Short mmCIF file of C-alpha atoms in Angstrom, two decimals:
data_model
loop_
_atom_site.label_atom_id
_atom_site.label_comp_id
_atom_site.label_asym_id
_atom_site.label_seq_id
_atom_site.Cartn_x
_atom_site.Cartn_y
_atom_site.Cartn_z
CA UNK A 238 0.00 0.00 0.00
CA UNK A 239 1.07 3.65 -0.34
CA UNK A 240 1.80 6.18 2.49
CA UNK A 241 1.80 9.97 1.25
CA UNK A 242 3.72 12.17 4.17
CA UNK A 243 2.73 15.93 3.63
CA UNK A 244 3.76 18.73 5.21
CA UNK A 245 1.58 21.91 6.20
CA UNK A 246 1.66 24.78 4.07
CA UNK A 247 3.65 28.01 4.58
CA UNK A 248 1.70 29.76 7.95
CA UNK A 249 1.86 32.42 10.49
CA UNK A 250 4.94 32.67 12.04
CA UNK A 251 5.06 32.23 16.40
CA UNK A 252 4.08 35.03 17.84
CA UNK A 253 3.01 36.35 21.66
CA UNK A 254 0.06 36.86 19.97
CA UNK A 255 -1.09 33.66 18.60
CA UNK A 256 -1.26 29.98 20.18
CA UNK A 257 0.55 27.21 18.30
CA UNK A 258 -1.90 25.53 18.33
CA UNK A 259 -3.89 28.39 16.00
CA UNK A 260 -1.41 29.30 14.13
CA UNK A 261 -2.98 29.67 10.31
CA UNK A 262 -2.07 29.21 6.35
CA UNK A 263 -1.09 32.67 5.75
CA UNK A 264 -2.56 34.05 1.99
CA UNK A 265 0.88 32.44 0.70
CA UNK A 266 0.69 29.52 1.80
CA UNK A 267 -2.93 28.48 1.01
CA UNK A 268 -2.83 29.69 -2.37
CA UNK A 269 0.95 27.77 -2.57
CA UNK A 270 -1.09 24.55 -1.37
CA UNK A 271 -4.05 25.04 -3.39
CA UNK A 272 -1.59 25.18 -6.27
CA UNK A 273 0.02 21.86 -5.15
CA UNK A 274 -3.21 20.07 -4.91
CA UNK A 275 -4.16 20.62 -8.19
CA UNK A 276 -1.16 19.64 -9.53
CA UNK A 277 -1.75 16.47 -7.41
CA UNK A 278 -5.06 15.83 -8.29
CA UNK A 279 -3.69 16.46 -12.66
CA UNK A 280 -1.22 13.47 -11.26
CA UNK A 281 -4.21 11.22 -10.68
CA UNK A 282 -2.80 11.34 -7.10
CA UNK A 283 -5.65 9.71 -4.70
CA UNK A 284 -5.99 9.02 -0.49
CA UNK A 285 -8.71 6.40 0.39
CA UNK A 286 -8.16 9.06 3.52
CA UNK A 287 -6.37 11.67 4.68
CA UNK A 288 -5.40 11.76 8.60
CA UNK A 289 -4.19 15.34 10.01
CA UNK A 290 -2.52 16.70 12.85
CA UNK A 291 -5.84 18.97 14.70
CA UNK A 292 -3.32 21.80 14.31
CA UNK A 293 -5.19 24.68 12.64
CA UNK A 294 -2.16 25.21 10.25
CA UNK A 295 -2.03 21.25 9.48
CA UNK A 296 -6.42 20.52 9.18
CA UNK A 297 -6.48 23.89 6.69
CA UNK A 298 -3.82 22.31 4.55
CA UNK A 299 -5.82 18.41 4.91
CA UNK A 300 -8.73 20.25 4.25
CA UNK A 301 -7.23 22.02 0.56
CA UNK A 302 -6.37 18.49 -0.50
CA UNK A 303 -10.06 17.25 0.59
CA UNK A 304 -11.45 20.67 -1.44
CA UNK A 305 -9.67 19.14 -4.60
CA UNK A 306 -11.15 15.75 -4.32
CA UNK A 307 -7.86 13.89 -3.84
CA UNK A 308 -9.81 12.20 -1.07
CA UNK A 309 -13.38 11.87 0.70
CA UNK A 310 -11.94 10.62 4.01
CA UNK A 311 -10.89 13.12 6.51
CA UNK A 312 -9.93 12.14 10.28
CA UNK A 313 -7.84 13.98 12.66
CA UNK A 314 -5.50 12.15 15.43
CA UNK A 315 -3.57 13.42 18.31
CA UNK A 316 -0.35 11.03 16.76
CA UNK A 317 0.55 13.44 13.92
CA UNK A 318 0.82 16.83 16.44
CA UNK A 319 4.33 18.17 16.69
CA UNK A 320 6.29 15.44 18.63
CA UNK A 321 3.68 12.48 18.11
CA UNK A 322 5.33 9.03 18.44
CA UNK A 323 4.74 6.89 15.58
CA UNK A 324 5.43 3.93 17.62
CA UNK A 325 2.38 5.02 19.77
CA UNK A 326 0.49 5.71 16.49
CA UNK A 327 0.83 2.24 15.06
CA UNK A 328 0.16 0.07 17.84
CA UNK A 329 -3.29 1.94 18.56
CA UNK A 330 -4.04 3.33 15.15
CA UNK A 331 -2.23 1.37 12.34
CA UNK A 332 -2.31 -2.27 13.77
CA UNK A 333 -5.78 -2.72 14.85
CA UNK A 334 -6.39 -2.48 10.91
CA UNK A 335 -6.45 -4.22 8.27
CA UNK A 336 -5.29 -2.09 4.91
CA UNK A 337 -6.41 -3.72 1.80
CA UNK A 338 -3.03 -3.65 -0.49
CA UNK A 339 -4.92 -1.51 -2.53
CA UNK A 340 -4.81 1.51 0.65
CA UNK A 341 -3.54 4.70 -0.12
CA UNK A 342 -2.83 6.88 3.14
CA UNK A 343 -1.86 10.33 3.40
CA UNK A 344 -0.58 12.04 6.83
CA UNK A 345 -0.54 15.45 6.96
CA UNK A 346 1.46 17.04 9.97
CA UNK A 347 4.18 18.93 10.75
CA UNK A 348 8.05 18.80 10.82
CA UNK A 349 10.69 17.45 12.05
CA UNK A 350 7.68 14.36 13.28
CA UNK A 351 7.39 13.63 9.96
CA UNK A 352 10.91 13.07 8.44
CA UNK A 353 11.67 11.20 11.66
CA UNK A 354 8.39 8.79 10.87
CA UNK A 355 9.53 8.35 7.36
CA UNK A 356 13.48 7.54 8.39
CA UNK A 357 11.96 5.13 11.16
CA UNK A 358 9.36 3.14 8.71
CA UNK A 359 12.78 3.20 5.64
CA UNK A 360 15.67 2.30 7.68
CA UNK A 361 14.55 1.57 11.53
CA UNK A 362 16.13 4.90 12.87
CA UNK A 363 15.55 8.80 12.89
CA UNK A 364 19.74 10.03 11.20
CA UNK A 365 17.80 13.11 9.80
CA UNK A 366 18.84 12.94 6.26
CA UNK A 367 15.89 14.06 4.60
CA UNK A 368 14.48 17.56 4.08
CA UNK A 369 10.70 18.11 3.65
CA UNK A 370 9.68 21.71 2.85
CA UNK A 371 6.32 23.00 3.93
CA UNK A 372 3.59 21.64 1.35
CA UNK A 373 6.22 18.83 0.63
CA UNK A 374 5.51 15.27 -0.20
CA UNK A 375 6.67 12.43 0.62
CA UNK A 376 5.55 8.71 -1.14
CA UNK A 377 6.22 5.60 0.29
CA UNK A 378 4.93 1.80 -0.20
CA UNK A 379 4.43 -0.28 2.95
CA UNK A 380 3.72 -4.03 3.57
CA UNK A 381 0.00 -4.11 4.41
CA UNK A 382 1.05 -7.08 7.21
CA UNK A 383 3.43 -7.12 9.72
CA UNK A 384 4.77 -3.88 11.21
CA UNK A 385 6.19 -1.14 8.48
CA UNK A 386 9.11 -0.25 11.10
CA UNK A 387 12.36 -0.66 8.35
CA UNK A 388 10.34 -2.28 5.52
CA UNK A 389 9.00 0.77 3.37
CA UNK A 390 10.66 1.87 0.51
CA UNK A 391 10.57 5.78 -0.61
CA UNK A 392 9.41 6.09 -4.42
CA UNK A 393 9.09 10.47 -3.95
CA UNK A 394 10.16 12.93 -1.82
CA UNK A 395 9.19 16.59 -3.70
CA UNK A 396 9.53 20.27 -2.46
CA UNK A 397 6.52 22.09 -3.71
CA UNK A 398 8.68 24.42 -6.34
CA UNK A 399 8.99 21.12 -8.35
CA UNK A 400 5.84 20.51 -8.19
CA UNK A 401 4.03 23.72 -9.18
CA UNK Z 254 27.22 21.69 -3.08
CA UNK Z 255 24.21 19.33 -4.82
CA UNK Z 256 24.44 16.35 -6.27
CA UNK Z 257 21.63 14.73 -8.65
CA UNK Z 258 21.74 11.28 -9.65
CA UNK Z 259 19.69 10.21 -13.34
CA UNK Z 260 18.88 6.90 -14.29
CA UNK Z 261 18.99 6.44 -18.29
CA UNK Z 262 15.66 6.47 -19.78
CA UNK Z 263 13.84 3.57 -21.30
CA UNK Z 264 16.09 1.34 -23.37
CA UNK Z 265 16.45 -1.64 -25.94
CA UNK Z 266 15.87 -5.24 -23.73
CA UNK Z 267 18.72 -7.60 -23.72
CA UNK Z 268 19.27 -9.62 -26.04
CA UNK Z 269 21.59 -12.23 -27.68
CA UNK Z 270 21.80 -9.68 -30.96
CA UNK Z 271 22.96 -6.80 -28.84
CA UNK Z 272 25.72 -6.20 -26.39
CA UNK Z 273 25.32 -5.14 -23.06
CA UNK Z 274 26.88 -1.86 -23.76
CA UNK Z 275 25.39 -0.84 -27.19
CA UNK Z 276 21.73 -1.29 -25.79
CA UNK Z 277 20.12 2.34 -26.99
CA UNK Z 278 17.33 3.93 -25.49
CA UNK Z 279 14.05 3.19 -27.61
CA UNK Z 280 11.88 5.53 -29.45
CA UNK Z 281 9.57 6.18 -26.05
CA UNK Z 282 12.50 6.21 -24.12
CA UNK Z 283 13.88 9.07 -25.76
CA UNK Z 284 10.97 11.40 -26.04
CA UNK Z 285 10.16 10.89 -22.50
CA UNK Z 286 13.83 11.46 -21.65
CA UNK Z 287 13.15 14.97 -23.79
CA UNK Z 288 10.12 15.70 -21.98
CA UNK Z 289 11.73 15.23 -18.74
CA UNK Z 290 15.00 17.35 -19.76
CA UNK Z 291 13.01 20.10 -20.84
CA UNK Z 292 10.65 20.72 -17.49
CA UNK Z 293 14.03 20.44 -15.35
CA UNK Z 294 15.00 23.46 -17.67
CA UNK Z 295 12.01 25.25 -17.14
CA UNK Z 296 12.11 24.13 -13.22
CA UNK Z 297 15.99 26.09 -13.81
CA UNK Z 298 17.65 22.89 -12.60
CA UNK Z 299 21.49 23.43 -13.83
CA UNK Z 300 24.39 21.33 -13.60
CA UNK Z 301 28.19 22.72 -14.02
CA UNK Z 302 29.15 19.09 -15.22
CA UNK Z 303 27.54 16.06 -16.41
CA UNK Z 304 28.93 12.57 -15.59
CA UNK Z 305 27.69 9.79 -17.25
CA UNK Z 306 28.32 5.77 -17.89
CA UNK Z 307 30.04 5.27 -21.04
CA UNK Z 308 27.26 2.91 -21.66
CA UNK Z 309 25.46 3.90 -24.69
CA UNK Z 310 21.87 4.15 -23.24
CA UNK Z 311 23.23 6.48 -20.39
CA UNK Z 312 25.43 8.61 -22.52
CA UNK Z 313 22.59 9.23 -24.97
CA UNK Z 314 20.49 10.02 -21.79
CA UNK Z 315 23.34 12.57 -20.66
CA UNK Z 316 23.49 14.04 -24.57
CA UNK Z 317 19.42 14.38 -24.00
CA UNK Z 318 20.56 16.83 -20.97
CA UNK Z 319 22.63 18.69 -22.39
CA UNK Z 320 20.98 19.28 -25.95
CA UNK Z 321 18.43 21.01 -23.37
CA UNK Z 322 20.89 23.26 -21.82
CA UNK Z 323 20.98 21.59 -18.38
CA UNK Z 324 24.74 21.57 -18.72
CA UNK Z 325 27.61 22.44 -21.02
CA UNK Z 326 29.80 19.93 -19.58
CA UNK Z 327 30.20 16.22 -20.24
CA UNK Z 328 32.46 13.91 -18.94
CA UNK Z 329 32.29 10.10 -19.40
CA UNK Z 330 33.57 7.38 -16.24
CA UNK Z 331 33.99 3.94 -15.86
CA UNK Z 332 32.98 4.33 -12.40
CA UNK Z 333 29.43 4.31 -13.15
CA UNK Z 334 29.22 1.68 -15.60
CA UNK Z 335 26.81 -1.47 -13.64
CA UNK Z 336 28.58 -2.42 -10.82
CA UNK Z 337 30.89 0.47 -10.25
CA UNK Z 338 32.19 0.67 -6.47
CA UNK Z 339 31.59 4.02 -4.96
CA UNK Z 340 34.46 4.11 -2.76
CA UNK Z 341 36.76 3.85 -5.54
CA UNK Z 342 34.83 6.57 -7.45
CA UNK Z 343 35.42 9.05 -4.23
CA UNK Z 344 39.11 8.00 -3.99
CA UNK Z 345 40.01 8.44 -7.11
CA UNK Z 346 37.46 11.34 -8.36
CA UNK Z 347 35.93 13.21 -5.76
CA UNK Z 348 38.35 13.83 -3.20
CA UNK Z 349 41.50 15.31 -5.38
CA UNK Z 350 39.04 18.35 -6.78
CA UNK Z 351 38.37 21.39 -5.16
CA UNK Z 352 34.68 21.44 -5.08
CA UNK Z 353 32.93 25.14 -4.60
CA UNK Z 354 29.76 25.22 -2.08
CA UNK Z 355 27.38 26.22 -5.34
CA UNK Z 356 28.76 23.38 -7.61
CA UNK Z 357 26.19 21.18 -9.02
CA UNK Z 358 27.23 17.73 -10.50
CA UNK Z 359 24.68 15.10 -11.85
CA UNK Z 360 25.41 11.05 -12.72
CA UNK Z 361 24.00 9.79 -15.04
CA UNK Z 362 24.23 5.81 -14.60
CA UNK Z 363 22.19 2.64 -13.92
CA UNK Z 364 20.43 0.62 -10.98
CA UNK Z 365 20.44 -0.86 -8.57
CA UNK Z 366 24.68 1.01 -8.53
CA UNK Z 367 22.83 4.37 -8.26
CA UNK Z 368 20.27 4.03 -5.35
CA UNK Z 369 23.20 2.14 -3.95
CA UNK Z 370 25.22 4.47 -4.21
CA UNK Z 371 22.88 7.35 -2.82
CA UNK Z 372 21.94 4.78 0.22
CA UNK Z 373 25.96 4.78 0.66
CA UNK Z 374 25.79 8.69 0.87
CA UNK Z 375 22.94 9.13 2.68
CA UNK Z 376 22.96 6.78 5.88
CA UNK Z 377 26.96 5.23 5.24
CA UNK Z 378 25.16 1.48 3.90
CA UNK Z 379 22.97 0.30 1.47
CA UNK Z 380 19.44 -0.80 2.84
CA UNK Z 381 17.21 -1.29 -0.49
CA UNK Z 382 14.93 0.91 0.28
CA UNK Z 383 15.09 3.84 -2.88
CA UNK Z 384 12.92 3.27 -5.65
CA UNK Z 385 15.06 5.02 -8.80
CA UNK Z 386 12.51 4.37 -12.02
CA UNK Z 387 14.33 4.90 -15.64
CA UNK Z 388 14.75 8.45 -16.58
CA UNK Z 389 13.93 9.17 -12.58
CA UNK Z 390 16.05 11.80 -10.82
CA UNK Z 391 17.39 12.00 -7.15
CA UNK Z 392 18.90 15.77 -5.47
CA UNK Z 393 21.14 15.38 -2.85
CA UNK Z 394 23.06 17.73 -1.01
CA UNK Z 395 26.70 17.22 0.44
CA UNK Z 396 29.54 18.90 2.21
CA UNK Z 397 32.18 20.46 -0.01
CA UNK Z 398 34.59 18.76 2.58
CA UNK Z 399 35.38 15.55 4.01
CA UNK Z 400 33.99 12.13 2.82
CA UNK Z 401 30.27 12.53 2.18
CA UNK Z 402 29.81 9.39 2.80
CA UNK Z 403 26.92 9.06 5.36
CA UNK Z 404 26.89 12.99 5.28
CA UNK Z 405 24.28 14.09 2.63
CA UNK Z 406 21.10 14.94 2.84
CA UNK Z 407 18.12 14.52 0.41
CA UNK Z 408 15.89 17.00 -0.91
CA UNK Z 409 13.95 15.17 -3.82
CA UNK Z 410 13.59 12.13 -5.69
CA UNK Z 411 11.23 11.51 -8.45
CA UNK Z 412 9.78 9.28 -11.07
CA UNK Z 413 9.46 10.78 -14.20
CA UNK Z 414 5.56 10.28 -13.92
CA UNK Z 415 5.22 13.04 -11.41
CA UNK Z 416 7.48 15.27 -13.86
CA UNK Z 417 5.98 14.99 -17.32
#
């Protein structure tokens, strides 16, 4: 089955002002996403569903991909906020399921959780080797038995700017 | 610096008729190799020197490039004929030049030597786990000093289907 990694598009920067947790697309960065979804979508790229971080920034960008039909499915999980443990996130959310070979997953979240995830499910450990922009992709295929730890194998990794 | 690593496009199958080394790329293969050549122009992907496989369906990949103005420089190397050891390629190419932080280099070669050899520079050994299609295209980026070996870092890797 295929795992899509994505990160959040380009959004407000921390400020005193403004939770983390809040923190929103700026203009930039949802019209940078909207761009990259389209692109996706003129790929005949497709999620049976789409799980997001609940971070505002994250859910806007999960929702822009949902907006240009590359999916129907939209669920949110506490796993993919900053810091998330995807050891944690298969044992309670990935293992209890079966994925049809067929499955095509895409987590959308933020950095550096999601390199780490991807270096863990390729190779077993996080060496931080890969760079994921924001609205960046990554494409992986997993076995759909056994765990994923070490056994996917990485067919993309994109910034957006060779994408749009 | 950055280093990108091609895979030749589609070419003749073996066969008892044809040598190892003369297979050509085919009709499809070289118009896809076109179309690919000419979006990395327009995406103003630039390489100060090409290095390719003497093998004829690599070198007629790296003519592709630079009949599109990707480089102006060729250069041909045994090291990355099928099978070529990437240790003796650093030894005895890599480490004598002077490399300048902008310099961009691409290899133009075959699999499985070339996700081999990127596994080599990424994480130090090979694991199996890149997917390199024909005509595909990997970015890396490594220190101008030192071995690079285990040192680099990548930014993008792509089958041609997501850049046509």
């Amino acid at each position: 089955m295929e795992l899509y990694i994505i990160r959040h598009g380009i959004a407000q920067e921390r400020s005193p002002g403004i939770s983390e947790v809040e923190r929103s697309l700026t203009k930039e960065g949802r019209q940078k996403t909207e761009k990259i979804a389209k692109r996706l979508h003129n790929l005949a790229v497709e999620f049976d569903l789409i799980l997001t971080s609940p971070l505002v920034r994250a859910r806007q960008t999960a929702e822009i991909l949902l907006e240009h039909q590359l999916s129907s499915q939209l669920e949110t999980t506490d796993h993919l906020t900053p810091g998330g443990d995807i050891y944690a996130w298969l044992r309670e959310w990935w293992e209890p399921q079966q994925h049809p070979p067929e499955t095509s997953i895409a987590l959308v979240g933020h950095e550096p959780s999601l390199s780490q995830w991807t270096e863990i499910l390729l190779w077993g450990e996080v060496k931080e080797r890969l760079v994921l922009k924001k609205a960046g992709i990554i494409g992986l295929t997993v076995p759909v038995t056994g765990s994923p730890v070490g056994c996917a194998q990485l067919f993309w990794l994109t910034p957006p700017k060779f994408l749009l």
